[in-house]
Amino acid sequence: MRPAPRGLVLSLSISPADASIKRSFTIRPMPELDLPQRQATDTLMLTGFWYRALPADRVHRNQLHKATLLEIPLVIGRDRVGQPFAMRDACPHRGMPLNCGRFDGENLECGYHGWQFDVHNGQCQVVPSLTADQKMKVERIYAGSYPCEEQDNFIWVYIPDPGPSGAGFGPPTEAPDPAPQIEKFSERYKVAYLQAEMPVSIDHGIIGLMDPAHGPFVHQAWWWRTRHSIHEKQKHFEPIPNGFRMSAHTPSSNSAPYKLLRLYAKADSITTTIDFVLPNIRTETIRAGKYWFSSLTTVTPIARTRCRIDVVAAWNIFRWVPFVPEMLKFVFAKFVEQDRRTMELQAEGLQHNPHLMLIDDADRPAKWYFQLKAAHLEAKRTGADMKHPMSGPVTLKWRS
Ligand code: FES
Ligand SMILES: [Fe+2]
């Protein structure tokens, strides 16, 4: 049990119907800094969004896999024609995990009493114990089923808002939009993914991902940069729907890969644009003439103190040069592992519920993240349009 936080504690709840979503949000006074308030991270996980569940190449036809998203146990698989599906991994009869059942490529049969469910909508097809004169309406029973899509090497699952018509009680909720996609700028390209699990909340995962100040200390490598290359930077940000953008800029000249890219692409200008949008998506696009590199990184809440980072990248840069995919994967794997290791250590410190700070300007993106999250929840509560925390473009300065 974490000790009760000091200061003002606001309890936020998306819906009283789902107590598991109720978390506390702490605002504490911060006398030592010239800021009106200090926000500790909360662990609230946002529903009503698509989340990455599993890499697509791990999910095979007629096989069942377990996954957890937002503390919801899921069983994921592919039907006979390879179409993916996601169901709540608990039988609506008496809670038996459905992943232990039998799957014929169409219906999933619970291992306890043999009820069968259509994997795409969760509807019950058969209750074997019923006699001919027992007229129970089997088709009215549903196992929880979730919208599921395959996109850029991942199986995505839409987690609807909880409620009486939410998953597990009736026909599945439709997702309002398709799952997010990586932006691609040519027909031919390569794709690769990486993932790492971290023992911290979604919030620490996300603010760690957008944090500009840890680079010189966490991501040192002779071929990238050393801590001595730290220098003052100035970046422009602008509001975008549900998030913010680091406006197109020329990437930092102190890194070797960018110097190499400039030579290879023979492009005068290389631009990078980085977006963050709720609930957990960071996209980065690098363009150099006809060459491009795009990545879509997500931090997925698995449980209150566990998240997973999935980086998927697509590119046409160096497509013909041998070993480039391997090299890129190596570079990314190294960065992700450095972040994972850092957060593993951070989790040790967080166990004791320390006071935390967000400082200007380096932590301003983290502040925007918390404000966006609060504004999103407020808009949901009131039904009004979301009030964006940024009123216009902002320039931030830091050393990194
Ligand atoms: S628990 Fe699944 S059929 Fe009874
Ligand atoms: Fe990092």
Coordinates of C-alpha atoms and ligand atoms in Angstrom, one line a residue, residues 91 93-96 110 112-115, ligand 1:
C91 CA -16.3 -16.7 -19.5
H93 CA -20.9 -18.0 -17.1
R94 CA -18.5 -18.5 -14.2
G95 CA -15.4 -16.6 -15.1
M96 CA -13.3 -19.4 -16.5
C110 CA -15.2 -22.6 -22.7
Y112 CA -15.6 -25.5 -18.0
H113 CA -19.2 -26.2 -19.3
G114 CA -18.6 -26.0 -23.0
W115 CA -20.5 -22.7 -23.8
Ligands
FES1 S1 -17.5 -21.1 -16.9 FE1 -17.6 -21.1 -19.0 S2 -19.1 -22.4 -19.6 FE2 -19.2 -22.4 -17.5

